Each structure stands twice: as structure tokens, then as C-alpha cells.
CSV table of C-alpha atoms in Angstrom, one decimal:
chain,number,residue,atom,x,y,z
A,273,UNK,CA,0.0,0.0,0.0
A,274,UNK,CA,1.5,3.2,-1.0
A,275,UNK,CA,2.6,6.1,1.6
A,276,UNK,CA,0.1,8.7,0.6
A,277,UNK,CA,1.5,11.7,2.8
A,278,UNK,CA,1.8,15.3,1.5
A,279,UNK,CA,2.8,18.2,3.3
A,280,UNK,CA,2.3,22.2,3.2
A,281,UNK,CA,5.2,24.7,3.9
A,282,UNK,CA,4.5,28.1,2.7
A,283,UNK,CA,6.7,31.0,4.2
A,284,UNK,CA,4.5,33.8,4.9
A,285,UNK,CA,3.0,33.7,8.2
A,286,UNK,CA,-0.6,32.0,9.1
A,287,UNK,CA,-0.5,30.9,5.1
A,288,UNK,CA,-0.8,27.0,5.9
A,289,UNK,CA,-3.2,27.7,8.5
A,290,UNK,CA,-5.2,29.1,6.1
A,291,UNK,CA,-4.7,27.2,3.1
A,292,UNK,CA,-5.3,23.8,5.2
A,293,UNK,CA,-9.0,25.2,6.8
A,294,UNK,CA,-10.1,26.6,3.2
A,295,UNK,CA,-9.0,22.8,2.2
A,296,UNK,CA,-11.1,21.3,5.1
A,297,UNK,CA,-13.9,23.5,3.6
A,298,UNK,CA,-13.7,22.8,0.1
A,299,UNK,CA,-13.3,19.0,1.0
A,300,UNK,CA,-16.5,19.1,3.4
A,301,UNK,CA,-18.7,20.7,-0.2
A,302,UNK,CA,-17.3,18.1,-1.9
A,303,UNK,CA,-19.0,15.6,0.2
A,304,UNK,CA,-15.4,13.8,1.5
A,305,UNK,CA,-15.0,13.0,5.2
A,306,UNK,CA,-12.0,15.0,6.3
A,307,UNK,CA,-10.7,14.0,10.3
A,308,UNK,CA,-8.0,16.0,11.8
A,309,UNK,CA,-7.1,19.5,13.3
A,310,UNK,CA,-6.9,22.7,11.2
A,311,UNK,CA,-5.3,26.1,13.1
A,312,UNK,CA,-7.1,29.4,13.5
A,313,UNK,CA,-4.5,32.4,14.7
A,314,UNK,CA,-6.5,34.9,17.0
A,315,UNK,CA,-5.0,38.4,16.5
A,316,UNK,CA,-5.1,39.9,20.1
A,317,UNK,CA,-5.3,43.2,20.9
A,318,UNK,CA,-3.0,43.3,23.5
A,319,UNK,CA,0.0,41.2,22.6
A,320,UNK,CA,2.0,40.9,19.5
A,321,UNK,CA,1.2,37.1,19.5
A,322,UNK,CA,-2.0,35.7,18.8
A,323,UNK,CA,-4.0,32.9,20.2
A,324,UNK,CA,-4.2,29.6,18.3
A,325,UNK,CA,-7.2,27.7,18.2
A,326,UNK,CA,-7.8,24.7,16.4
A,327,UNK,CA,-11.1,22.9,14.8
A,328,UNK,CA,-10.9,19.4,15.6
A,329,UNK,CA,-13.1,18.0,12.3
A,330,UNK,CA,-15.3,16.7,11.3
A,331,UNK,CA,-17.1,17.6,14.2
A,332,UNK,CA,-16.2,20.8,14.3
A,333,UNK,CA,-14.9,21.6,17.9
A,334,UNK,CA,-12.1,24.8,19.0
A,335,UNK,CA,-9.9,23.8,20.9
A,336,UNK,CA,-7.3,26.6,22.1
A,337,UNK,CA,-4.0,24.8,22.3
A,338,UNK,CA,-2.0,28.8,23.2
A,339,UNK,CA,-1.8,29.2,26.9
A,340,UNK,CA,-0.5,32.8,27.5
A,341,UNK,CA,2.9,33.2,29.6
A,342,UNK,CA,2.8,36.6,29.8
A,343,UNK,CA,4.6,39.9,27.8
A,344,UNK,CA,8.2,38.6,28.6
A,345,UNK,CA,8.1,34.7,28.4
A,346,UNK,CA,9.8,33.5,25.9
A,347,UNK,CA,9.2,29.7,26.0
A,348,UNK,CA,6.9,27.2,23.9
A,349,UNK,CA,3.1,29.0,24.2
A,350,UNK,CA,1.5,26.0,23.4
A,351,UNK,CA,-0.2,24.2,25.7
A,352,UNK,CA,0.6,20.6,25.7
A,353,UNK,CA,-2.8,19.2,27.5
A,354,UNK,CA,-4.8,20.9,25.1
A,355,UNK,CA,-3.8,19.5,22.2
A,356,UNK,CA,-3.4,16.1,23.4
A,357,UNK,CA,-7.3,16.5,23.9
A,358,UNK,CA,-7.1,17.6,20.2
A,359,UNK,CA,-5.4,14.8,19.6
A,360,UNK,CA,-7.6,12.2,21.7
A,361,UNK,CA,-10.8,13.2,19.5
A,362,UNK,CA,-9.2,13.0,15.9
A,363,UNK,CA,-7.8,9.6,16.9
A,364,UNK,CA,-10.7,8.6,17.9
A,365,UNK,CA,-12.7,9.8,14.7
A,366,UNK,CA,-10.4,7.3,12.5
A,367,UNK,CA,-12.2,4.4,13.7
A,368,UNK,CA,-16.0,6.1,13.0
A,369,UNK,CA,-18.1,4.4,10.7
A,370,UNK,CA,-17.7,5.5,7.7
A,371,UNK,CA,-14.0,6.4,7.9
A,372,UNK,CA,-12.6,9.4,7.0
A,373,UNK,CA,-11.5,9.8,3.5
A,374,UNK,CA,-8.4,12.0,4.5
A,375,UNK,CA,-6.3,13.5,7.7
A,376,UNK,CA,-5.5,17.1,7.8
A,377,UNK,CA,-3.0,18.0,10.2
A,378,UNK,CA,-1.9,22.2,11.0
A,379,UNK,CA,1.1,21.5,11.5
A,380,UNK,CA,4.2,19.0,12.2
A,381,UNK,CA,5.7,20.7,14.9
A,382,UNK,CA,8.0,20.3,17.3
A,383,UNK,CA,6.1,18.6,20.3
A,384,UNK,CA,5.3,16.0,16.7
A,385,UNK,CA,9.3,16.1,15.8
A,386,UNK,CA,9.7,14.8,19.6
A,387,UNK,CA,7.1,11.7,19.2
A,388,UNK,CA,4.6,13.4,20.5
A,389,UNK,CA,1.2,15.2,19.1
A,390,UNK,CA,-0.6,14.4,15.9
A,391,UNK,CA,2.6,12.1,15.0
A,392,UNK,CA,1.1,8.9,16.5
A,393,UNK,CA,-2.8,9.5,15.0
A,394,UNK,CA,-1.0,10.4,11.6
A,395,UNK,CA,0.7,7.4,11.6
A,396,UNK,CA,-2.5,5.0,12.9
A,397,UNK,CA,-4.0,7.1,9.3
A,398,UNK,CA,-1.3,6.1,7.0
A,399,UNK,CA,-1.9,2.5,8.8
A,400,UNK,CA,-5.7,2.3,7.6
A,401,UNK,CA,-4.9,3.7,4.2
A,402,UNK,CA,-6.0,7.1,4.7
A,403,UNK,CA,-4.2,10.1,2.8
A,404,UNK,CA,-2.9,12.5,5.3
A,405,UNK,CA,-1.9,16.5,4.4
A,406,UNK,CA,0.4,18.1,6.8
A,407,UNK,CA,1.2,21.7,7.2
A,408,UNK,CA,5.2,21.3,8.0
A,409,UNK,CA,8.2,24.5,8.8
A,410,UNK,CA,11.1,24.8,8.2
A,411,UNK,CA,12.3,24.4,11.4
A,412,UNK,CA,10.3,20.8,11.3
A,413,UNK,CA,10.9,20.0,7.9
A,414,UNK,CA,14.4,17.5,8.5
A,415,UNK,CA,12.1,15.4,11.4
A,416,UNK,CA,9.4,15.3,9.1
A,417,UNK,CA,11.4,13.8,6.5
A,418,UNK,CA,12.8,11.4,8.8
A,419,UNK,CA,9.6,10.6,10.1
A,420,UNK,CA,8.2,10.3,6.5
A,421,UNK,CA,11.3,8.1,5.5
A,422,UNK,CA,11.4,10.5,3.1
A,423,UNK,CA,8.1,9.2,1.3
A,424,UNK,CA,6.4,12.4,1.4
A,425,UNK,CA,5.5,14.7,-1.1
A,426,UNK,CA,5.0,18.1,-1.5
A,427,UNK,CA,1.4,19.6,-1.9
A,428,UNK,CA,0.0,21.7,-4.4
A,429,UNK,CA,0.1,25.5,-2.4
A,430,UNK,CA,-3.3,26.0,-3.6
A,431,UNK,CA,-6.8,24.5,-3.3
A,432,UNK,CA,-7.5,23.4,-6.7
A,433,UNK,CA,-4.6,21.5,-6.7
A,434,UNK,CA,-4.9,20.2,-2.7
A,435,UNK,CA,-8.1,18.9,-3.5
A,436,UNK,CA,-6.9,17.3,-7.1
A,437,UNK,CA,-4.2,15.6,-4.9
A,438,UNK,CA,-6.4,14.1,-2.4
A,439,UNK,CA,-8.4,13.1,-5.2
A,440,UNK,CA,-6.2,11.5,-6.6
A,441,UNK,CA,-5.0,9.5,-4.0
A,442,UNK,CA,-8.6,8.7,-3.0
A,443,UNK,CA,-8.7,6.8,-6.7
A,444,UNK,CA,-5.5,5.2,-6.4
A,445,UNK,CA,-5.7,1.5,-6.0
């Protein structure tokens, strides 16, 4: 059974975030059964950082996985127990009746580049044959890879071709 794993890195800031929730969206009118988490940034009005919520589909849950540490922290914002309750519902959605048709995960991140996060529910996915998309930075992009065993390809950085991709792979035998 083939690897079908793609991933999204796109440089400007919130791009993947957004690209990944329009694809959620254009999957869901298309009538295909999307599990995963895709990221919404809060602008605040008083902090230069903003809060990150995610949607937890296909029911359609926020979750806020930012905890804030106030003006001068400078550590990891997110907050660990909140996505793993992220986490605990999408991995629980891959074994609803039907299936989902593909995983859409916000981001490979660090807490995923230390074992940890969507890492385990993306790899139960590629397990049952299900087609995962992964928002990945640069900063994640070498664990990703090793995680991937450098299987993975790179996605389309636009809808049309996200949703011909995961198409695709929905065909393939």
C-alpha cells in the first residue's frame, strides 16, 4: 500500500493555516469525510502574538491549544494538555463508521518532531490507508522527513490543486 502523505510549507506567516482550513472546507462541499485539526490564529489586541485555536473535524470543535505566559516569556506557548485533547478526538474519529476519507494535520511541529502530538494518530491514518496533508516549517521539515522516511510529497500550495491531490489519492488503488 502506497505512503500517501503530503505536506504544506508556505513562508509567509498563518499561510498554511489558512490554506489547510479553506481545504477542510472545500473538502466538506465536496461531500469527502476529512478527520484531523486545522489552526485558526487569533489576532489579540493586546499582545503581539496571537491565540491559536484549532477545529478538531469533522465535528467541528475549538480547541485553544495557546496558553499565555505573559509579555516577557519567551518559552513554547502552546499548551501541551490541550492539544493532546485535540489529539484524543481526531484519533478517535479514525475508527468512525464511515471512515474518514483523509487526515488534515496544522502542523508538524515540534512537540510532533519529539514523538509526540498528531505524530502517532498520523501514523495510525497512514496505517488504515488514509491520505494525510500536513502543514510542516522549516524548522520541522528534517524530522518530518525522517519521520516520513522520506516518502512524502510536497502539496499543491493551492486549493484546486490540494483537493486534485487528495483526489487522486482517493482513486488510487
Amino acid at each position: 500500500m502506497p505512503m500517501n502523505l503530503a505536506y504544506i510549507m508556505t513562508t509567509e506567516r498563518g499561510a498554511t493555516d489558512r490554506l489547510l482550513s479553506a481545504l477542510a472546507d472545500a473538502l466538506e462541499a465536496r461531500g469527502l469525510r476529512a478527520a484531523g485539526i486545522v489552526q485558526t490564529n487569533v489576532e489579540r489586541y493586546d499582545s503581539a502574538l496571537c491565540d491559536m485555536d484549532v477545529r478538531v473535524l469533522p465535528a467541528g470543535e475549538t480547541v485553544r491549544i495557546s496558553q499565555s505566559l505573559g509579555p516577557e516569556a519567551r518559552g513554547c506557548r502552546l499548551n501541551p494538555e490541550a492539544l493532546e485533547r485535540a489529539v484524543a478526538d481526531v484519533q478517535t474519529s479514525l475508527s468512525q463508521d464511515p471512515s474518514p476519507q483523509v487526515l488534515l494535520v496544522n502542523k508538524f511541529g515540534k512537540h510532533e518532531a519529539d514523538g509526540r502530538g498528531m505524530r502517532v494518530v498520523i501514523a495510525e491514518a497512514l496505517e488504515l490507508g488514509i491520505p494525510v496533508v500536513s502543514g510542516v516549517n522549516q524548522m520541522n521539515l528534517e524530522a518530518f522527513q525522517a519521520f516520513a522516511e522520506g516518502l512524502a510529497v510536497e502539496a499543491p500550495q493551492d486549493i484546486a490543486g490540494l483537493v486534485a491531490w487528495v483526489e487522486k489519492v482517493q482513486k488510487a488503488p
